[in-house]
Amino acid sequence: MLEESADPSLTNGVNTDGLGQTVANVKANPELGFCKFRVRNEWVHGDENRSQTLDFYAAGSEQQHKKNFHFQAGEPGLLEGSDDGANPVEYLLSALSGCMTTTLAYYAALNGHVISKMESSYEGDLDLQGLFNLDPDVRPGYQNIRVHFKIQTDAPTEELEQYYRFSPVYDVISKSVPVEVVIETY
Amino acid sequence: MLEESADPSLTNGVNTDGLGQTVANVKANPELGFCKFRVRNEWVHGDENRSQTLDFYAAGSEQQHKKNFHFQAGEPGLLEGSDDGANPVEYLLSALSGCMTTTLAYYAALNGHVISKMESSYEGDLDLQGLFNLDPDVRPGYQNIRVHFKIQTDAPTEELEQYYRFSPVYDVISKSVPVEVVIETY
């Protein structure tokens, strides 16, 4: 799907010719859009466990990363952990942040808009009564998530507000948790 | 909330006296269970962005990690990336893996069950027609996720199948995406 080009057209660091060709390929052959992503986890003890990415399926065949990526999860001392890794609910916010950011950069590029700087912050409310099974009316997961973007760009805010809705992780989380997103441009 | 003990009672590497005391404290004072977790993200270019954990709120006051944790997100070459970080949908599976694993270890410990080994694998189906806005009937996020645990334990499988449902990340994802979980014990 990646189209090599001697002079790729880069917007926001994205090869828009290549990305546009990938979109066209999936449109012409929808089965090329089907992907499987995979992770394996090994528990160490208590709060500590390690996960890594594996080969994935995309563009009609099995694919390998240049190298697999490794993650260590932990819990802070307040939750009887040794705080040697981010906790899983922080990994969830990190996943959301990465996905919304990349989706904004890619969609802006495909629409000819330049983003020169983009930062964002994420905060999620969680009530341990849910995890500890103390109140059946309290869910274990996040109750609300707030997202704030600051983006230096020529793209109209109304367009940016459409782009992030196609983020796969935003789609998964926002269909389960109310996610309030504010985009500030300059 | 962490109760210091000269001789902590450890099961599965979890200080069950301390954890049980934390549960009792939240039961007695529900406001102690309210947490806010936070992440900040900075876009680098194209597919590459970096996130980090920040201070969090728990047990009635602001808390600091021993150190903040840093993550680099990327995309594989097929998606016009340089593959220098896991992609965000892999981070999502990693978050799910860490949370289900820790929740199983903690709940087993609180119920007096020993886990001596625990591994798990995760696979999610994703159709790029959703991300690329090619078909309004195809969601951008995962369509299905399959989870397979292998656990060496004295805990009955029926109990393990209850424990993971209190995982905050499982709660968030499974209310949006069908998650099929198989637990194999030995």
PDB file of N, CA and C in Angstrom, chain A residues 2 12 18 33 35-39 41 43 46-47 49 51 65-66 69 71 79-80 82-84 86 90-94 97-98 102 106-107 115 118 120 122-124 126 128 131 139-141 166 168 171-172 176, chain B residues 2 12 18 33 35-39 41 43 46-47 49 51 65-66 69 71 79-80 82-84 86 90-94 97-98 102 106-107 115 118 120 122-124 126 128 131 139-141 166 168 171-172 176:
ATOM      1  N   LEU A   2       2.035   1.189   0.615  1.00  0.00           N
ATOM      2  CA  LEU A   2       2.918   2.360   0.614  1.00  0.00           C
ATOM      3  C   LEU A   2       3.445   2.564  -0.801  1.00  0.00           C
ATOM      4  N   ASN A  12       2.598  18.204   7.172  1.00  0.00           N
ATOM      5  CA  ASN A  12       2.612  17.801   8.587  1.00  0.00           C
ATOM      6  C   ASN A  12       3.483  16.558   8.802  1.00  0.00           C
ATOM      7  N   GLY A  18       1.204   9.126  -0.686  1.00  0.00           N
ATOM      8  CA  GLY A  18       1.141   7.720  -0.255  1.00  0.00           C
ATOM      9  C   GLY A  18      -0.119   7.436   0.531  1.00  0.00           C
ATOM     10  N   GLY A  33      -8.491  -3.149   3.815  1.00  0.00           N
ATOM     11  CA  GLY A  33      -8.595  -2.339   5.027  1.00  0.00           C
ATOM     12  C   GLY A  33      -8.717  -3.141   6.301  1.00  0.00           C
ATOM     13  N   CYS A  35      -7.660  -5.175   9.354  1.00  0.00           N
ATOM     14  CA  CYS A  35      -6.431  -5.322  10.142  1.00  0.00           C
ATOM     15  C   CYS A  35      -6.707  -6.120  11.408  1.00  0.00           C
ATOM     16  N   LYS A  36      -5.677  -6.810  11.886  1.00  0.00           N
ATOM     17  CA  LYS A  36      -5.708  -7.399  13.229  1.00  0.00           C
ATOM     18  C   LYS A  36      -4.456  -6.922  13.960  1.00  0.00           C
ATOM     19  N   PHE A  37      -4.653  -6.308  15.114  1.00  0.00           N
ATOM     20  CA  PHE A  37      -3.513  -5.916  15.940  1.00  0.00           C
ATOM     21  C   PHE A  37      -3.468  -6.804  17.182  1.00  0.00           C
ATOM     22  N   ARG A  38      -2.250  -7.041  17.679  1.00  0.00           N
ATOM     23  CA  ARG A  38      -2.080  -8.063  18.722  1.00  0.00           C
ATOM     24  C   ARG A  38      -1.066  -7.635  19.776  1.00  0.00           C
ATOM     25  N   VAL A  39      -1.348  -8.043  20.989  1.00  0.00           N
ATOM     26  CA  VAL A  39      -0.459  -7.787  22.121  1.00  0.00           C
ATOM     27  C   VAL A  39      -0.414  -9.040  22.982  1.00  0.00           C
ATOM     28  N   ASN A  41       0.763 -10.387  26.980  1.00  0.00           N
ATOM     29  CA  ASN A  41       1.070  -9.879  28.329  1.00  0.00           C
ATOM     30  C   ASN A  41       1.589 -11.006  29.196  1.00  0.00           C
ATOM     31  N   TRP A  43       2.406 -11.614  33.285  1.00  0.00           N
ATOM     32  CA  TRP A  43       2.357 -11.109  34.652  1.00  0.00           C
ATOM     33  C   TRP A  43       3.684 -11.394  35.331  1.00  0.00           C
ATOM     34  N   GLY A  46       2.128  -9.283  41.654  1.00  0.00           N
ATOM     35  CA  GLY A  46       1.353  -8.162  42.193  1.00  0.00           C
ATOM     36  C   GLY A  46       0.885  -7.202  41.115  1.00  0.00           C
ATOM     37  N   ASP A  47       1.327  -5.958  41.240  1.00  0.00           N
ATOM     38  CA  ASP A  47       0.887  -4.894  40.330  1.00  0.00           C
ATOM     39  C   ASP A  47       1.669  -4.861  39.020  1.00  0.00           C
ATOM     40  N   ASN A  49       3.212  -6.078  35.443  1.00  0.00           N
ATOM     41  CA  ASN A  49       3.113  -6.976  34.296  1.00  0.00           C
ATOM     42  C   ASN A  49       3.680  -6.280  33.066  1.00  0.00           C
ATOM     43  N   SER A  51       3.794  -6.082  28.757  1.00  0.00           N
ATOM     44  CA  SER A  51       3.146  -6.431  27.499  1.00  0.00           C
ATOM     45  C   SER A  51       4.051  -6.040  26.340  1.00  0.00           C
ATOM     46  N   HIS A  65       6.464  -5.461  12.722  1.00  0.00           N
ATOM     47  CA  HIS A  65       7.081  -4.186  13.072  1.00  0.00           C
ATOM     48  C   HIS A  65       8.591  -4.273  12.840  1.00  0.00           C
ATOM     49  N   LYS A  66       9.234  -3.113  12.671  1.00  0.00           N
ATOM     50  CA  LYS A  66      10.700  -3.084  12.631  1.00  0.00           C
ATOM     51  C   LYS A  66      11.235  -3.777  13.884  1.00  0.00           C
ATOM     52  N   PHE A  69       7.398  -3.551  20.473  1.00  0.00           N
ATOM     53  CA  PHE A  69       7.483  -2.521  21.510  1.00  0.00           C
ATOM     54  C   PHE A  69       7.031  -3.115  22.840  1.00  0.00           C
ATOM     55  N   PHE A  71       6.106  -2.726  27.070  1.00  0.00           N
ATOM     56  CA  PHE A  71       5.505  -1.820  28.051  1.00  0.00           C
ATOM     57  C   PHE A  71       5.450  -2.483  29.409  1.00  0.00           C
ATOM     58  N   LEU A  79      -2.101   2.038  45.760  1.00  0.00           N
ATOM     59  CA  LEU A  79      -2.826   0.834  45.337  1.00  0.00           C
ATOM     60  C   LEU A  79      -1.920  -0.392  45.474  1.00  0.00           C
ATOM     61  N   GLU A  80      -1.062  -0.353  46.489  1.00  0.00           N
ATOM     62  CA  GLU A  80      -0.205  -1.493  46.838  1.00  0.00           C
ATOM     63  C   GLU A  80       0.756  -1.878  45.733  1.00  0.00           C
ATOM     64  N   SER A  82       4.454  -0.905  43.350  1.00  0.00           N
ATOM     65  CA  SER A  82       5.787  -0.326  43.549  1.00  0.00           C
ATOM     66  C   SER A  82       6.031   0.840  42.581  1.00  0.00           C
ATOM     67  N   ASP A  83       5.000   1.211  41.797  1.00  0.00           N
ATOM     68  CA  ASP A  83       5.055   2.409  40.948  1.00  0.00           C
ATOM     69  C   ASP A  83       6.214   2.355  39.952  1.00  0.00           C
ATOM     70  N   ASP A  84       6.470   1.162  39.424  1.00  0.00           N
ATOM     71  CA  ASP A  84       7.543   1.020  38.439  1.00  0.00           C
ATOM     72  C   ASP A  84       7.037   1.060  37.000  1.00  0.00           C
ATOM     73  N   ALA A  86       3.550   2.948  34.447  1.00  0.00           N
ATOM     74  CA  ALA A  86       2.259   3.644  34.426  1.00  0.00           C
ATOM     75  C   ALA A  86       1.161   2.638  34.731  1.00  0.00           C
ATOM     76  N   GLU A  90      -3.816   4.874  32.925  1.00  0.00           N
ATOM     77  CA  GLU A  90      -2.976   5.894  32.284  1.00  0.00           C
ATOM     78  C   GLU A  90      -2.581   5.451  30.866  1.00  0.00           C
ATOM     79  N   TYR A  91      -2.305   4.163  30.693  1.00  0.00           N
ATOM     80  CA  TYR A  91      -2.055   3.659  29.323  1.00  0.00           C
ATOM     81  C   TYR A  91      -3.264   3.929  28.427  1.00  0.00           C
ATOM     82  N   LEU A  92      -4.462   3.807  28.988  1.00  0.00           N
ATOM     83  CA  LEU A  92      -5.667   4.059  28.191  1.00  0.00           C
ATOM     84  C   LEU A  92      -5.703   5.517  27.719  1.00  0.00           C
ATOM     85  N   LEU A  93      -5.398   6.453  28.622  1.00  0.00           N
ATOM     86  CA  LEU A  93      -5.363   7.872  28.219  1.00  0.00           C
ATOM     87  C   LEU A  93      -4.249   8.123  27.209  1.00  0.00           C
ATOM     88  N   SER A  94      -3.115   7.436  27.377  1.00  0.00           N
ATOM     89  CA  SER A  94      -2.015   7.589  26.424  1.00  0.00           C
ATOM     90  C   SER A  94      -2.439   7.114  25.041  1.00  0.00           C
ATOM     91  N   SER A  97      -4.643   9.704  23.554  1.00  0.00           N
ATOM     92  CA  SER A  97      -3.882  10.892  23.141  1.00  0.00           C
ATOM     93  C   SER A  97      -3.151  10.644  21.829  1.00  0.00           C
ATOM     94  N   GLY A  98      -2.521   9.482  21.706  1.00  0.00           N
ATOM     95  CA  GLY A  98      -1.769   9.183  20.491  1.00  0.00           C
ATOM     96  C   GLY A  98      -2.686   9.104  19.284  1.00  0.00           C
ATOM     97  N   THR A 102      -2.623  11.691  16.053  1.00  0.00           N
ATOM     98  CA  THR A 102      -2.263  11.211  14.719  1.00  0.00           C
ATOM     99  C   THR A 102      -3.413  11.414  13.735  1.00  0.00           C
ATOM    100  N   TYR A 106      -3.092  13.559  10.314  1.00  0.00           N
ATOM    101  CA  TYR A 106      -3.315  12.913   9.015  1.00  0.00           C
ATOM    102  C   TYR A 106      -4.479  13.561   8.259  1.00  0.00           C
ATOM    103  N   TYR A 107      -5.596  13.766   8.938  1.00  0.00           N
ATOM    104  CA  TYR A 107      -6.749  14.372   8.258  1.00  0.00           C
ATOM    105  C   TYR A 107      -6.444  15.805   7.817  1.00  0.00           C
ATOM    106  N   ILE A 115      -0.387  21.887  10.144  1.00  0.00           N
ATOM    107  CA  ILE A 115      -0.303  21.964  11.607  1.00  0.00           C
ATOM    108  C   ILE A 115       1.169  22.144  11.941  1.00  0.00           C
ATOM    109  N   MET A 118       1.207  21.012  18.037  1.00  0.00           N
ATOM    110  CA  MET A 118      -0.016  20.422  18.593  1.00  0.00           C
ATOM    111  C   MET A 118       0.314  19.763  19.931  1.00  0.00           C
ATOM    112  N   SER A 120      -1.689  18.394  23.744  1.00  0.00           N
ATOM    113  CA  SER A 120      -2.999  18.093  24.311  1.00  0.00           C
ATOM    114  C   SER A 120      -2.849  17.501  25.703  1.00  0.00           C
ATOM    115  N   TYR A 122      -5.141  15.349  28.935  1.00  0.00           N
ATOM    116  CA  TYR A 122      -6.219  14.373  29.142  1.00  0.00           C
ATOM    117  C   TYR A 122      -6.379  14.158  30.635  1.00  0.00           C
ATOM    118  N   GLU A 123      -7.629  14.162  31.093  1.00  0.00           N
ATOM    119  CA  GLU A 123      -7.890  13.894  32.511  1.00  0.00           C
ATOM    120  C   GLU A 123      -9.149  13.043  32.607  1.00  0.00           C
ATOM    121  N   GLY A 124      -9.056  11.946  33.326  1.00  0.00           N
ATOM    122  CA  GLY A 124     -10.200  11.055  33.478  1.00  0.00           C
ATOM    123  C   GLY A 124     -10.570  10.851  34.940  1.00  0.00           C
ATOM    124  N   LEU A 126     -12.230   8.632  37.879  1.00  0.00           N
ATOM    125  CA  LEU A 126     -12.445   7.219  38.171  1.00  0.00           C
ATOM    126  C   LEU A 126     -12.747   7.078  39.665  1.00  0.00           C
ATOM    127  N   LEU A 128     -12.942   4.473  42.771  1.00  0.00           N
ATOM    128  CA  LEU A 128     -12.503   3.121  43.170  1.00  0.00           C
ATOM    129  C   LEU A 128     -13.622   2.268  43.758  1.00  0.00           C
ATOM    130  N   LEU A 131     -14.115  -0.381  40.998  1.00  0.00           N
ATOM    131  CA  LEU A 131     -13.100  -1.441  40.976  1.00  0.00           C
ATOM    132  C   LEU A 131     -13.243  -2.358  42.182  1.00  0.00           C
ATOM    133  N   ARG A 139     -19.530   2.461  38.049  1.00  0.00           N
ATOM    134  CA  ARG A 139     -18.796   1.633  37.086  1.00  0.00           C
ATOM    135  C   ARG A 139     -17.320   1.572  37.466  1.00  0.00           C
ATOM    136  N   PRO A 140     -16.634   0.469  37.113  1.00  0.00           N
ATOM    137  CA  PRO A 140     -15.195   0.378  37.409  1.00  0.00           C
ATOM    138  C   PRO A 140     -14.364   1.350  36.564  1.00  0.00           C
ATOM    139  N   GLY A 141     -14.810   1.644  35.356  1.00  0.00           N
ATOM    140  CA  GLY A 141     -13.993   2.454  34.438  1.00  0.00           C
ATOM    141  C   GLY A 141     -14.188   3.940  34.614  1.00  0.00           C
ATOM    142  N   PHE A 166     -12.844  10.329  13.725  1.00  0.00           N
ATOM    143  CA  PHE A 166     -12.467   9.110  12.991  1.00  0.00           C
ATOM    144  C   PHE A 166     -11.305   8.376  13.666  1.00  0.00           C
ATOM    145  N   PRO A 168      -9.677   5.750  15.797  1.00  0.00           N
ATOM    146  CA  PRO A 168     -10.166   4.463  16.303  1.00  0.00           C
ATOM    147  C   PRO A 168     -10.259   4.394  17.837  1.00  0.00           C
ATOM    148  N   ASP A 171     -13.100   6.538  19.023  1.00  0.00           N
ATOM    149  CA  ASP A 171     -14.363   5.842  18.739  1.00  0.00           C
ATOM    150  C   ASP A 171     -14.669   4.813  19.833  1.00  0.00           C
ATOM    151  N   VAL A 172     -13.665   3.997  20.179  1.00  0.00           N
ATOM    152  CA  VAL A 172     -13.893   2.953  21.206  1.00  0.00           C
ATOM    153  C   VAL A 172     -14.260   3.590  22.542  1.00  0.00           C
ATOM    154  N   SER A 176     -18.274   4.609  25.120  1.00  0.00           N
ATOM    155  CA  SER A 176     -18.445   4.014  26.455  1.00  0.00           C
ATOM    156  C   SER A 176     -18.402   5.066  27.555  1.00  0.00           C
TER     157      SER A 176
ATOM    158  N   LEU B   2      -2.229   3.488  52.130  1.00  0.00           N
ATOM    159  CA  LEU B   2      -1.301   2.375  52.299  1.00  0.00           C
ATOM    160  C   LEU B   2      -1.010   2.194  53.785  1.00  0.00           C
ATOM    161  N   ASN B  12       0.256 -13.494  45.903  1.00  0.00           N
ATOM    162  CA  ASN B  12       0.479 -13.081  44.511  1.00  0.00           C
ATOM    163  C   ASN B  12       1.309 -11.790  44.438  1.00  0.00           C
ATOM    164  N   GLY B  18      -2.833  -4.525  53.414  1.00  0.00           N
ATOM    165  CA  GLY B  18      -2.890  -3.131  52.967  1.00  0.00           C
ATOM    166  C   GLY B  18      -4.027  -2.903  51.987  1.00  0.00           C
ATOM    167  N   GLY B  33     -12.271   7.275  47.362  1.00  0.00           N
ATOM    168  CA  GLY B  33     -12.133   6.466  46.145  1.00  0.00           C
ATOM    169  C   GLY B  33     -12.084   7.262  44.862  1.00  0.00           C
ATOM    170  N   CYS B  35     -10.653   9.355  42.016  1.00  0.00           N
ATOM    171  CA  CYS B  35      -9.323   9.566  41.437  1.00  0.00           C
ATOM    172  C   CYS B  35      -9.440  10.356  40.139  1.00  0.00           C
ATOM    173  N   LYS B  36      -8.360  11.094  39.827  1.00  0.00           N
ATOM    174  CA  LYS B  36      -8.215  11.693  38.492  1.00  0.00           C
ATOM    175  C   LYS B  36      -6.847  11.285  37.973  1.00  0.00           C
ATOM    176  N   PHE B  37      -6.816  10.667  36.804  1.00  0.00           N
ATOM    177  CA  PHE B  37      -5.541  10.339  36.171  1.00  0.00           C
ATOM    178  C   PHE B  37      -5.347  11.236  34.954  1.00  0.00           C
ATOM    179  N   ARG B  38      -4.087  11.533  34.663  1.00  0.00           N
ATOM    180  CA  ARG B  38      -3.786  12.565  33.653  1.00  0.00           C
ATOM    181  C   ARG B  38      -2.602  12.186  32.766  1.00  0.00           C
ATOM    182  N   VAL B  39      -2.706  12.582  31.528  1.00  0.00           N
ATOM    183  CA  VAL B  39      -1.641  12.375  30.552  1.00  0.00           C
ATOM    184  C   VAL B  39      -1.517  13.637  29.701  1.00  0.00           C
ATOM    185  N   ASN B  41       0.212  15.050  25.936  1.00  0.00           N
ATOM    186  CA  ASN B  41       0.761  14.560  24.671  1.00  0.00           C
ATOM    187  C   ASN B  41       1.358  15.711  23.881  1.00  0.00           C
ATOM    188  N   TRP B  43       2.795  16.374  19.987  1.00  0.00           N
ATOM    189  CA  TRP B  43       2.988  15.881  18.630  1.00  0.00           C
ATOM    190  C   TRP B  43       4.396  16.228  18.165  1.00  0.00           C
ATOM    191  N   GLY B  46       3.978  14.065  11.683  1.00  0.00           N
ATOM    192  CA  GLY B  46       3.349  12.913  11.035  1.00  0.00           C
ATOM    193  C   GLY B  46       2.760  11.934  12.033  1.00  0.00           C
ATOM    194  N   ASP B  47       3.286  10.708  11.988  1.00  0.00           N
ATOM    195  CA  ASP B  47       2.762   9.617  12.824  1.00  0.00           C
ATOM    196  C   ASP B  47       3.306   9.621  14.237  1.00  0.00           C
ATOM    197  N   ASN B  49       4.195  10.900  18.018  1.00  0.00           N
ATOM    198  CA  ASN B  49       3.867  11.786  19.133  1.00  0.00           C
ATOM    199  C   ASN B  49       4.260  11.117  20.427  1.00  0.00           C
ATOM    200  N   SER B  51       3.691  10.900  24.700  1.00  0.00           N
ATOM    201  CA  SER B  51       2.838  11.213  25.839  1.00  0.00           C
ATOM    202  C   SER B  51       3.568  10.868  27.126  1.00  0.00           C
ATOM    203  N   HIS B  65       3.780  10.351  40.980  1.00  0.00           N
ATOM    204  CA  HIS B  65       4.503   9.110  40.723  1.00  0.00           C
ATOM    205  C   HIS B  65       5.952   9.273  41.201  1.00  0.00           C
ATOM    206  N   LYS B  66       6.615   8.154  41.482  1.00  0.00           N
ATOM    207  CA  LYS B  66       8.064   8.195  41.756  1.00  0.00           C
ATOM    208  C   LYS B  66       8.755   8.926  40.611  1.00  0.00           C
ATOM    209  N   PHE B  69       6.039   8.534  33.461  1.00  0.00           N
ATOM    210  CA  PHE B  69       6.340   7.509  32.455  1.00  0.00           C
ATOM    211  C   PHE B  69       6.079   8.088  31.071  1.00  0.00           C
ATOM    212  N   PHE B  71       5.869   7.665  26.738  1.00  0.00           N
ATOM    213  CA  PHE B  71       5.479   6.731  25.676  1.00  0.00           C
ATOM    214  C   PHE B  71       5.609   7.397  24.321  1.00  0.00           C
ATOM    215  N   LEU B  79       1.017   2.563   7.014  1.00  0.00           N
ATOM    216  CA  LEU B  79       0.179   3.732   7.301  1.00  0.00           C
ATOM    217  C   LEU B  79       1.028   4.999   7.306  1.00  0.00           C
ATOM    218  N   GLU B  80       2.049   4.992   6.435  1.00  0.00           N
ATOM    219  CA  GLU B  80       2.891   6.176   6.214  1.00  0.00           C
ATOM    220  C   GLU B  80       3.650   6.608   7.463  1.00  0.00           C
ATOM    221  N   SER B  82       6.947   5.816  10.441  1.00  0.00           N
ATOM    222  CA  SER B  82       8.321   5.304  10.459  1.00  0.00           C
ATOM    223  C   SER B  82       8.461   4.149  11.449  1.00  0.00           C
ATOM    224  N   ASP B  83       7.357   3.732  12.059  1.00  0.00           N
ATOM    225  CA  ASP B  83       7.325   2.529  12.902  1.00  0.00           C
ATOM    226  C   ASP B  83       8.299   2.630  14.078  1.00  0.00           C
ATOM    227  N   ASP B  84       8.403   3.834  14.637  1.00  0.00           N
ATOM    228  CA  ASP B  84       9.292   4.024  15.779  1.00  0.00           C
ATOM    229  C   ASP B  84       8.567   3.967  17.119  1.00  0.00           C
ATOM    230  N   ALA B  86       4.812   1.891  19.074  1.00  0.00           N
ATOM    231  CA  ALA B  86       3.572   1.132  18.891  1.00  0.00           C
ATOM    232  C   ALA B  86       2.495   2.089  18.408  1.00  0.00           C
ATOM    233  N   GLU B  90      -2.601  -0.409  19.413  1.00  0.00           N
ATOM    234  CA  GLU B  90      -1.818  -1.388  20.183  1.00  0.00           C
ATOM    235  C   GLU B  90      -1.676  -0.927  21.642  1.00  0.00           C
ATOM    236  N   TYR B  91      -1.502   0.366  21.854  1.00  0.00           N
ATOM    237  CA  TYR B  91      -1.502   0.876  23.242  1.00  0.00           C
ATOM    238  C   TYR B  91      -2.820   0.546  23.937  1.00  0.00           C
ATOM    239  N   LEU B  92      -3.924   0.612  23.177  1.00  0.00           N
ATOM    240  CA  LEU B  92      -5.226   0.300  23.773  1.00  0.00           C
ATOM    241  C   LEU B  92      -5.270  -1.159  24.241  1.00  0.00           C
ATOM    242  N   LEU B  93      -4.762  -2.073  23.407  1.00  0.00           N
ATOM    243  CA  LEU B  93      -4.725  -3.493  23.817  1.00  0.00           C
ATOM    244  C   LEU B  93      -3.773  -3.689  24.994  1.00  0.00           C
ATOM    245  N   SER B  94      -2.669  -2.951  25.002  1.00  0.00           N
ATOM    246  CA  SER B  94      -1.733  -3.050  26.117  1.00  0.00           C
ATOM    247  C   SER B  94      -2.394  -2.597  27.419  1.00  0.00           C
ATOM    248  N   SER B  97      -4.678  -5.299  28.544  1.00  0.00           N
ATOM    249  CA  SER B  97      -3.933  -6.445  29.077  1.00  0.00           C
ATOM    250  C   SER B  97      -3.433  -6.179  30.492  1.00  0.00           C
ATOM    251  N   GLY B  98      -2.890  -4.986  30.709  1.00  0.00           N
ATOM    252  CA  GLY B  98      -2.367  -4.662  32.034  1.00  0.00           C
ATOM    253  C   GLY B  98      -3.464  -4.629  33.081  1.00  0.00           C
ATOM    254  N   THR B 102      -3.794  -7.215  36.270  1.00  0.00           N
ATOM    255  CA  THR B 102      -3.670  -6.726  37.655  1.00  0.00           C
ATOM    256  C   THR B 102      -4.955  -6.989  38.428  1.00  0.00           C
ATOM    257  N   TYR B 106      -5.085  -9.129  41.869  1.00  0.00           N
ATOM    258  CA  TYR B 106      -5.538  -8.489  43.112  1.00  0.00           C
ATOM    259  C   TYR B 106      -6.776  -9.204  43.677  1.00  0.00           C
ATOM    260  N   TYR B 107      -7.753  -9.459  42.821  1.00  0.00           N
ATOM    261  CA  TYR B 107      -8.969 -10.116  43.312  1.00  0.00           C
ATOM    262  C   TYR B 107      -8.670 -11.540  43.802  1.00  0.00           C
ATOM    263  N   ILE B 115      -2.040 -17.306  42.510  1.00  0.00           N
ATOM    264  CA  ILE B 115      -1.712 -17.375  41.083  1.00  0.00           C
ATOM    265  C   ILE B 115      -0.201 -17.479  40.985  1.00  0.00           C
ATOM    266  N   MET B 118       0.760 -16.325  34.977  1.00  0.00           N
ATOM    267  CA  MET B 118      -0.386 -15.795  34.223  1.00  0.00           C
ATOM    268  C   MET B 118       0.132 -15.113  32.955  1.00  0.00           C
ATOM    269  N   SER B 120      -1.297 -13.831  28.865  1.00  0.00           N
ATOM    270  CA  SER B 120      -2.517 -13.596  28.096  1.00  0.00           C
ATOM    271  C   SER B 120      -2.173 -12.985  26.743  1.00  0.00           C
ATOM    272  N   TYR B 122      -4.022 -10.943  23.174  1.00  0.00           N
ATOM    273  CA  TYR B 122      -5.099 -10.021  22.788  1.00  0.00           C
ATOM    274  C   TYR B 122      -5.030  -9.808  21.284  1.00  0.00           C
ATOM    275  N   GLU B 123      -6.180  -9.870  20.637  1.00  0.00           N
ATOM    276  CA  GLU B 123      -6.230  -9.608  19.200  1.00  0.00           C
ATOM    277  C   GLU B 123      -7.500  -8.824  18.899  1.00  0.00           C
ATOM    278  N   GLY B 124      -7.353  -7.717  18.193  1.00  0.00           N
ATOM    279  CA  GLY B 124      -8.498  -6.872  17.858  1.00  0.00           C
ATOM    280  C   GLY B 124      -8.644  -6.694  16.359  1.00  0.00           C
ATOM    281  N   LEU B 126      -9.909  -4.545  13.182  1.00  0.00           N
ATOM    282  CA  LEU B 126     -10.137  -3.135  12.843  1.00  0.00           C
ATOM    283  C   LEU B 126     -10.210  -3.001  11.325  1.00  0.00           C
ATOM    284  N   LEU B 128     -10.025  -0.396   8.228  1.00  0.00           N
ATOM    285  CA  LEU B 128      -9.599   0.970   7.898  1.00  0.00           C
ATOM    286  C   LEU B 128     -10.654   1.770   7.140  1.00  0.00           C
ATOM    287  N   LEU B 131     -11.716   4.374   9.772  1.00  0.00           N
ATOM    288  CA  LEU B 131     -10.767   5.484   9.951  1.00  0.00           C
ATOM    289  C   LEU B 131     -10.757   6.399   8.727  1.00  0.00           C
ATOM    290  N   ARG B 139     -17.379   1.264  11.821  1.00  0.00           N
ATOM    291  CA  ARG B 139     -16.862   2.121  12.881  1.00  0.00           C
ATOM    292  C   ARG B 139     -15.345   2.265  12.746  1.00  0.00           C
ATOM    293  N   PRO B 140     -14.784   3.400  13.189  1.00  0.00           N
ATOM    294  CA  PRO B 140     -13.325   3.551  13.137  1.00  0.00           C
ATOM    295  C   PRO B 140     -12.593   2.609  14.106  1.00  0.00           C
ATOM    296  N   GLY B 141     -13.205   2.296  15.233  1.00  0.00           N
ATOM    297  CA  GLY B 141     -12.519   1.518  16.277  1.00  0.00           C
ATOM    298  C   GLY B 141     -12.606   0.021  16.076  1.00  0.00           C
ATOM    299  N   PHE B 166     -14.310  -6.380  36.928  1.00  0.00           N
ATOM    300  CA  PHE B 166     -14.107  -5.148  37.706  1.00  0.00           C
ATOM    301  C   PHE B 166     -12.897  -4.353  37.222  1.00  0.00           C
ATOM    302  N   PRO B 168     -11.073  -1.635  35.384  1.00  0.00           N
ATOM    303  CA  PRO B 168     -11.534  -0.369  34.793  1.00  0.00           C
ATOM    304  C   PRO B 168     -11.383  -0.311  33.270  1.00  0.00           C
ATOM    305  N   ASP B 171     -13.885  -2.578  31.637  1.00  0.00           N
ATOM    306  CA  ASP B 171     -15.208  -1.945  31.709  1.00  0.00           C
ATOM    307  C   ASP B 171     -15.391  -0.933  30.578  1.00  0.00           C
ATOM    308  N   VAL B 172     -14.389  -0.060  30.405  1.00  0.00           N
ATOM    309  CA  VAL B 172     -14.506   0.970  29.356  1.00  0.00           C
ATOM    310  C   VAL B 172     -14.621   0.316  27.975  1.00  0.00           C
ATOM    311  N   SER B 176     -18.119  -0.880  24.785  1.00  0.00           N
ATOM    312  CA  SER B 176     -18.098  -0.290  23.444  1.00  0.00           C
ATOM    313  C   SER B 176     -17.828  -1.337  22.364  1.00  0.00           C
TER     314      SER B 176
END
